[in-house]
Coordinates of C-alpha atoms in Angstrom, one line a residue:
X1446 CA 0.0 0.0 0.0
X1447 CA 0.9 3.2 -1.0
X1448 CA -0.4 6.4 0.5
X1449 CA -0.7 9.7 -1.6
X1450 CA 1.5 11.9 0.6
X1451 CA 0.0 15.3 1.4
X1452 CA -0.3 18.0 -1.1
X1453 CA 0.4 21.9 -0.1
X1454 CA -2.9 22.6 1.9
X1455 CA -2.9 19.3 3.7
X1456 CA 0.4 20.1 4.6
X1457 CA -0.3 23.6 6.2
X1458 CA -3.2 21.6 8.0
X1459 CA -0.9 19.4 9.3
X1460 CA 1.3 22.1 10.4
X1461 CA -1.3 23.8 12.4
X1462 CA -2.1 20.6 14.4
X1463 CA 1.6 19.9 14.9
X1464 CA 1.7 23.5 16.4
X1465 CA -1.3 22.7 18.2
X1466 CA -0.2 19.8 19.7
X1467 CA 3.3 21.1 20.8
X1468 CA 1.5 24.0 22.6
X1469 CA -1.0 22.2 24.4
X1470 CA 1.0 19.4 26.4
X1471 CA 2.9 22.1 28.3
X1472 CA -0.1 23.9 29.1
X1473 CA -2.3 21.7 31.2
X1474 CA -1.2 19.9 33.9
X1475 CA -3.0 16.7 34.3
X1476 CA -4.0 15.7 38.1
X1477 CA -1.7 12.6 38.6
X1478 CA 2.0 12.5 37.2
X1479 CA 1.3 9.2 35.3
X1480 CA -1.5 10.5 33.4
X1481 CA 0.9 14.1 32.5
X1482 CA 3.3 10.9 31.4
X1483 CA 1.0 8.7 29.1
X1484 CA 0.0 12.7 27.5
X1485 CA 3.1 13.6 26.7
X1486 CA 3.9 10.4 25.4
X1487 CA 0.7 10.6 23.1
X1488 CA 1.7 14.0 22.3
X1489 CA 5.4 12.8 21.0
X1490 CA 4.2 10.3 18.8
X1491 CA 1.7 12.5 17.4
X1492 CA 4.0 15.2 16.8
X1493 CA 6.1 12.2 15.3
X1494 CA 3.6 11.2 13.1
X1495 CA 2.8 14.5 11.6
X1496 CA 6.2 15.3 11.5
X1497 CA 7.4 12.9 8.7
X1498 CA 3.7 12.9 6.6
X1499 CA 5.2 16.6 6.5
X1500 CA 8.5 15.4 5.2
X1501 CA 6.8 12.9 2.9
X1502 CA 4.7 15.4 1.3
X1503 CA 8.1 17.9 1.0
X1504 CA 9.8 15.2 -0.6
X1505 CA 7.0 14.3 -2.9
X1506 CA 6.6 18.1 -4.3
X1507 CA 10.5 17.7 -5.2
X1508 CA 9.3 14.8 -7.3
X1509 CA 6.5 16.7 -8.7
X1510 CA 8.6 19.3 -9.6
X1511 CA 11.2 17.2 -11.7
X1512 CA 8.8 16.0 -13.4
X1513 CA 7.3 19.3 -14.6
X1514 CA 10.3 20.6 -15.3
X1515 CA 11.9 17.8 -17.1
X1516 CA 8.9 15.5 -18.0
X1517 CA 8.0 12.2 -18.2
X1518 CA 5.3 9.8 -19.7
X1519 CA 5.2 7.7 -16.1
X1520 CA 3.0 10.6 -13.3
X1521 CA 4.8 12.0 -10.8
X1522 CA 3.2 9.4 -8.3
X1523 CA 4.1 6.5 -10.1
X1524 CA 7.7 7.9 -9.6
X1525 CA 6.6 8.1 -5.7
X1526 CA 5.6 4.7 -5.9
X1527 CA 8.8 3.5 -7.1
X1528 CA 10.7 5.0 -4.4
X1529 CA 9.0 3.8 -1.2
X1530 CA 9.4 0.2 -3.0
X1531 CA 13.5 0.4 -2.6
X1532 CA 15.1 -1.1 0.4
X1533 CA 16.6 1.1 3.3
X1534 CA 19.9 0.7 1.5
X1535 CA 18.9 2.3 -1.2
X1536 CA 17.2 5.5 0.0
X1537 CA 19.6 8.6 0.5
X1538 CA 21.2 8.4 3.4
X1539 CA 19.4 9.7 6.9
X1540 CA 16.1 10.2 4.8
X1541 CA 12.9 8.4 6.4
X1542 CA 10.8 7.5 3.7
X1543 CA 8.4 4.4 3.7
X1544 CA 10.9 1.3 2.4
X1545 CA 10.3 -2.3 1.8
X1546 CA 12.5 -5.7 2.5
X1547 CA 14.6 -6.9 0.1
X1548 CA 12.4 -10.5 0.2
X1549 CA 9.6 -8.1 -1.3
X1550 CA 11.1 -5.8 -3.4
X1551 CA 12.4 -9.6 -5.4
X1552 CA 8.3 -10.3 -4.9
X1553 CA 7.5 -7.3 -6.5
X1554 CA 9.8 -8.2 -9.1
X1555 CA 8.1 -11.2 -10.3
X1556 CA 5.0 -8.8 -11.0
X1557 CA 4.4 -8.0 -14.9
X1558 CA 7.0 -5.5 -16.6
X1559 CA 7.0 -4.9 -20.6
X1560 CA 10.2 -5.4 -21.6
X1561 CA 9.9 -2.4 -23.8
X1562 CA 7.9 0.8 -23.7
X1563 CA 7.8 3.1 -26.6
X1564 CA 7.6 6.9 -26.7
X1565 CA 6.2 8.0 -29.9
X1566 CA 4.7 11.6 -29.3
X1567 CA 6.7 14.1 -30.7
X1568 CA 9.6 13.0 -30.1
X1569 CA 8.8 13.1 -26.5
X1570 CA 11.0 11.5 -23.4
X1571 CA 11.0 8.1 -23.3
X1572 CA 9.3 6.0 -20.0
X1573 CA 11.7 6.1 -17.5
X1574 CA 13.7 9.4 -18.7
X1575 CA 13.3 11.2 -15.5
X1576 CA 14.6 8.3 -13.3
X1577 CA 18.4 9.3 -13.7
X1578 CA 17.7 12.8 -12.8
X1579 CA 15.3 11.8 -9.7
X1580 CA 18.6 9.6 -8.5
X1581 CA 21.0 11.6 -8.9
X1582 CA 18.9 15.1 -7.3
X1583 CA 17.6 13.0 -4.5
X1584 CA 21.1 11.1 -3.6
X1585 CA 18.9 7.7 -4.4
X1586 CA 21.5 5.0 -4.2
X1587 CA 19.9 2.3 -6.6
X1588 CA 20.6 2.2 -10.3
X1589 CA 18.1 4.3 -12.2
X1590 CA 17.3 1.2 -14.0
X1591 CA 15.9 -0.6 -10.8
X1592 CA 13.5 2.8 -10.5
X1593 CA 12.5 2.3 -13.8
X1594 CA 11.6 -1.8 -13.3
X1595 CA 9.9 -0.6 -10.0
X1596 CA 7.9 2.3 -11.9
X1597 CA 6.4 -0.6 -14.6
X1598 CA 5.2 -2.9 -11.7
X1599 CA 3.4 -0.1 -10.3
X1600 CA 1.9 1.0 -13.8
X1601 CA 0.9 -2.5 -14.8
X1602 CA -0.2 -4.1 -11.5
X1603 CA -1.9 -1.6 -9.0
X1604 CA -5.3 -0.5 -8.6
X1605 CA -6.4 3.2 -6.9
X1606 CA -7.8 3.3 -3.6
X1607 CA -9.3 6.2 -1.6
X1608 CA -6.1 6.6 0.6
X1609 CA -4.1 5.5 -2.1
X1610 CA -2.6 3.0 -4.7
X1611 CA -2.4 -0.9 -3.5
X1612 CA -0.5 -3.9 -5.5
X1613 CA -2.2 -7.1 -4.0
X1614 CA 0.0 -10.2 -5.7
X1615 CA -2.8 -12.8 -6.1
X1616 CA -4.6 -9.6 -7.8
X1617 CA -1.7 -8.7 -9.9
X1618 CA -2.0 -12.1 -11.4
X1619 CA -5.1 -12.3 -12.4
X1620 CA -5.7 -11.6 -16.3
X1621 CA -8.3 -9.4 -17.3
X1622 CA -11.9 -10.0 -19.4
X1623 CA -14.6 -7.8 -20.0
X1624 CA -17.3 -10.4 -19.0
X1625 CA -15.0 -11.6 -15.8
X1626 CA -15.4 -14.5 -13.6
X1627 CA -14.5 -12.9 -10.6
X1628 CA -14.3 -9.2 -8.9
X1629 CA -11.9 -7.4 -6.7
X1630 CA -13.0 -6.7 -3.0
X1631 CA -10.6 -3.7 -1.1
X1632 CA -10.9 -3.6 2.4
X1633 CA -10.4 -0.1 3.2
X1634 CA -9.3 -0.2 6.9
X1635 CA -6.5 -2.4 6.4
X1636 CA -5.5 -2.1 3.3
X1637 CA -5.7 -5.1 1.8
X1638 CA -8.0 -6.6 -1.3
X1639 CA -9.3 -10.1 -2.2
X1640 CA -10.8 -12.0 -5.4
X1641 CA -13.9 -13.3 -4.9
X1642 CA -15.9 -15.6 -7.8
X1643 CA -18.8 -14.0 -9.4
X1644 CA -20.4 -17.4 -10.4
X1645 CA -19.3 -21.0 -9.8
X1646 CA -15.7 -21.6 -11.2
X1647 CA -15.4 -25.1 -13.3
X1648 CA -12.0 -26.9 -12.5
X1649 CA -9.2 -25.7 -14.3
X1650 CA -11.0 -22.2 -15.2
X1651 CA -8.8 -19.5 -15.8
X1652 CA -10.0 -16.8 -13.2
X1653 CA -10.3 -13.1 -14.8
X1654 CA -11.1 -9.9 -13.3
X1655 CA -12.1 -6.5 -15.1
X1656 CA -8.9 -3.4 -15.0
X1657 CA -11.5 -1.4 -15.8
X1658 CA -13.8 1.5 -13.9
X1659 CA -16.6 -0.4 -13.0
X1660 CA -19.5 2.1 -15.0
X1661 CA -17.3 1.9 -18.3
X1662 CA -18.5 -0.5 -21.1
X1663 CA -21.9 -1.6 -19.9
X1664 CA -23.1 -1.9 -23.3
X1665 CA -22.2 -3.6 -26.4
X1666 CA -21.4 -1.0 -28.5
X1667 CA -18.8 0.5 -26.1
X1668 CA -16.1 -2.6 -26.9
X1669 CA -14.0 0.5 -29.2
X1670 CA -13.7 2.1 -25.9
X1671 CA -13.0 -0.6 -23.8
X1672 CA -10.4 -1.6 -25.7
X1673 CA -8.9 2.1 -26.3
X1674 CA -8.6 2.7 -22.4
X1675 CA -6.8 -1.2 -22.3
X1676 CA -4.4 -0.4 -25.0
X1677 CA -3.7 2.7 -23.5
X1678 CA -3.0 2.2 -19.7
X1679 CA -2.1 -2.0 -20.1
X1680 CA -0.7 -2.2 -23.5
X1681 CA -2.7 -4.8 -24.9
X1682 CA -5.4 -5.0 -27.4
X1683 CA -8.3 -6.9 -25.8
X1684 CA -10.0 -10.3 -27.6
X1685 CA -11.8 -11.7 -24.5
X1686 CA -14.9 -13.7 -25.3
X1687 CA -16.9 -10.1 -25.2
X1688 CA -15.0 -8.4 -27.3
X1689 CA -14.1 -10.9 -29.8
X1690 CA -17.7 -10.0 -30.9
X1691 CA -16.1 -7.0 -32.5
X1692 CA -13.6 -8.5 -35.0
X1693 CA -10.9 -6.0 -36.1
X1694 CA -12.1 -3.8 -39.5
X1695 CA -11.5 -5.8 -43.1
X1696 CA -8.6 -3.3 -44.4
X1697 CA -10.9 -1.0 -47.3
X1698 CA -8.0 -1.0 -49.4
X1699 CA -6.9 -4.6 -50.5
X1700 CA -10.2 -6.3 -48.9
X1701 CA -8.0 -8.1 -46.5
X1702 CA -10.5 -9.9 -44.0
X1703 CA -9.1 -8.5 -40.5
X1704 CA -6.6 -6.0 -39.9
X1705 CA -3.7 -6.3 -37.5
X1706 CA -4.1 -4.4 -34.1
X1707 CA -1.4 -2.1 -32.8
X1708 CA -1.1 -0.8 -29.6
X1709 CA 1.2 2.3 -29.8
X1710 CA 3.4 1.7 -26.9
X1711 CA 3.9 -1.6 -27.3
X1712 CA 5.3 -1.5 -30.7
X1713 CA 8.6 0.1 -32.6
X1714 CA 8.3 3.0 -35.0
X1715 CA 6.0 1.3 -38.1
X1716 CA 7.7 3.5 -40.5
X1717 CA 11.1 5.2 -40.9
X1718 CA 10.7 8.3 -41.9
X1719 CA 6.9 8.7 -41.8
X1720 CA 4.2 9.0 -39.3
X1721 CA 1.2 6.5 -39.6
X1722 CA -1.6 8.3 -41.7
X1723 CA -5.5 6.7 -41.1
X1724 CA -6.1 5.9 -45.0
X1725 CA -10.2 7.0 -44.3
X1726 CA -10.0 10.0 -42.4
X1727 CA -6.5 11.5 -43.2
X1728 CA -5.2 11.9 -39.5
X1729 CA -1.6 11.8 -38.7
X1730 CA 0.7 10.9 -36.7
X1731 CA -1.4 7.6 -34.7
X1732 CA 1.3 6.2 -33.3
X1733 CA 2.0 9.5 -31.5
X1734 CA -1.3 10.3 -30.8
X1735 CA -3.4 7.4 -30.6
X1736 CA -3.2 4.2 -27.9
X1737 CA -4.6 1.8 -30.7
X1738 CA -4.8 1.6 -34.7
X1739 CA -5.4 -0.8 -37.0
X1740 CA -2.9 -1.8 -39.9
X1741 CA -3.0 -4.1 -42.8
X1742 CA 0.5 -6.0 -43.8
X1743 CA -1.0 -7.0 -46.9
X1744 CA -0.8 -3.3 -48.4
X1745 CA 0.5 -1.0 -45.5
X1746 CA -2.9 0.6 -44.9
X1747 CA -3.7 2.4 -41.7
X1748 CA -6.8 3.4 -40.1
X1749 CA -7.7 5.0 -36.8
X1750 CA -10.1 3.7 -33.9
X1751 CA -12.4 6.2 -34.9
X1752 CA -15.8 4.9 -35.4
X1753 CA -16.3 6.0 -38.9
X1754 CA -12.9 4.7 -39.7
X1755 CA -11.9 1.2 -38.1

């Protein structure tokens, strides 16, 4: 689990209380010296408490302001993410950020990773760009390539809570289907999350859950979307039993039956020297622009996921 750390007004809250709290235990005297004793211990590890959820939240805006000077296609919390998942070894040294074991940083590291993630906009920073810089201005001592490993288990294999982000490993394994077998239940108060089977499960049957927000693609009609928000946030173009109702487009150029999907990210430059232009529409530039188009290898035709076109 992974709590968003506090942003600028939360932090001036916090602040206040901290104040609050240091004023008040000097203040009062309680009746018996055990009770002044168990107050001011309550008041210490308050004070504590707030103290380093104010550092958190000063360390976080130094994240947040790397990235928006030097930018990056992972978010600034996904960079956040990363960092609370090194070991105490790796952190700068006399910092007090959240850390994990070594025994489940290797855990997390069995999690899916794409080997490769493209950067097509633009010619736009690649995934991971910012790592070196976040290293080397915050004294991390792990390689920026471990941040960047750490950043795609976090993009590929969480799911937002209301305090947070959480990566649950019997979760993480679990493929996804638009018509799934089975739903993810969070528990909010500790922080956890379990599977749970929608329907009887036959022996042997593959157990799916949905990635996506429970109110998108209730109908039919909204597979194009469904599988535009897939492509785009898990790099994959979906053919579960629901969508494989909605066969890929014929290409309208050579009559080819079914058209091959790309998903941007996923994939190398389809052309040197060009951008991908949709043959129907004339938009350019897809694999900069858009999460998923269709392409025919028979005749190098390209359309967008635009309704009118593929």
């Amino acid at each position: 689990l992974v709590e968003t750390p506090p942003g600028e007004v939360e932090q001036h809250q916090l602040a206040a209380v901290l104040n609050s709290v240091s004023g008040r235990t000097g203040s009062r005297k309680p009746r018996a010296d055990k009770w002044r004793d168990v107050a001011e211990q309550a008041a210490a590890a308050a004070r504590e408490r707030i103290d380093q959820k104010l550092s958190l939240g000063r360390d976080f805006e130094a994240v947040k302001l790397l990235h928006d000077i030097y930018g990056d296609q992972f978010s600034a919390l996904d960079y956040w993410s990363a960092i609370v998942c090194l070991t105490a070894d790796e952190h700068p040294e006399g910092v007090r950020w959240p850390c994990v074991s070594p025994a489940v940083q290797s855990r997390l590291m069995l999690l899916h990773r794409p080997l490769h993630l493209q950067g097509h906009a633009g010619g736009g920073p690649e995934y991971g760009a910012l790592a070196t810089k976040i290293c080397t201005n915050l004294g991390i001592r792990a390689p920026p390539e471990k941040l960047v490993e750490l950043l795609k288990v976090w993009k590929y294999n969480c799911f937002m809570v209301p305090f947070g982000r959480l990566i649950v490993v019997a979760v993480a394994h679990a493929n996804h289907s638009c018509a799934p077998n089975c739903s993810v239940v969070s528990n909010r108060a500790i922080g956890t999350a379990a599977i749970c089977a929608s329907r009887d499960l036959g022996n042997g049957e593959e157990v799916t859950i949905s990635y996506l927000p429970r109110l998108l693609g209730t109908r039919q009609e909204d597979t194009r979307t469904r599988r535009e928000v897939l492509a785009g946030g898990w790099n994959f173009f979906c053919e579960c039993e629901r969508c494989s109702r909605d066969p890929a487009p014929a290409c309208p150029h050579c009559s080819k039956p079914s058209m091959k999907a790309v998903v941007s990210r996923a994939e190398g430059r389809l052309y040197a020297g060009r951008t991908v232009t949709c043959y129907t529409c004339s938009r350019e530039d897809l694999q900069g622009t858009d999460d998923l188009f269709f392409h025919c290898s028979a005749c190098s035709t390209d359309l967008c996921g635009w309704p009118t076109c593929g």
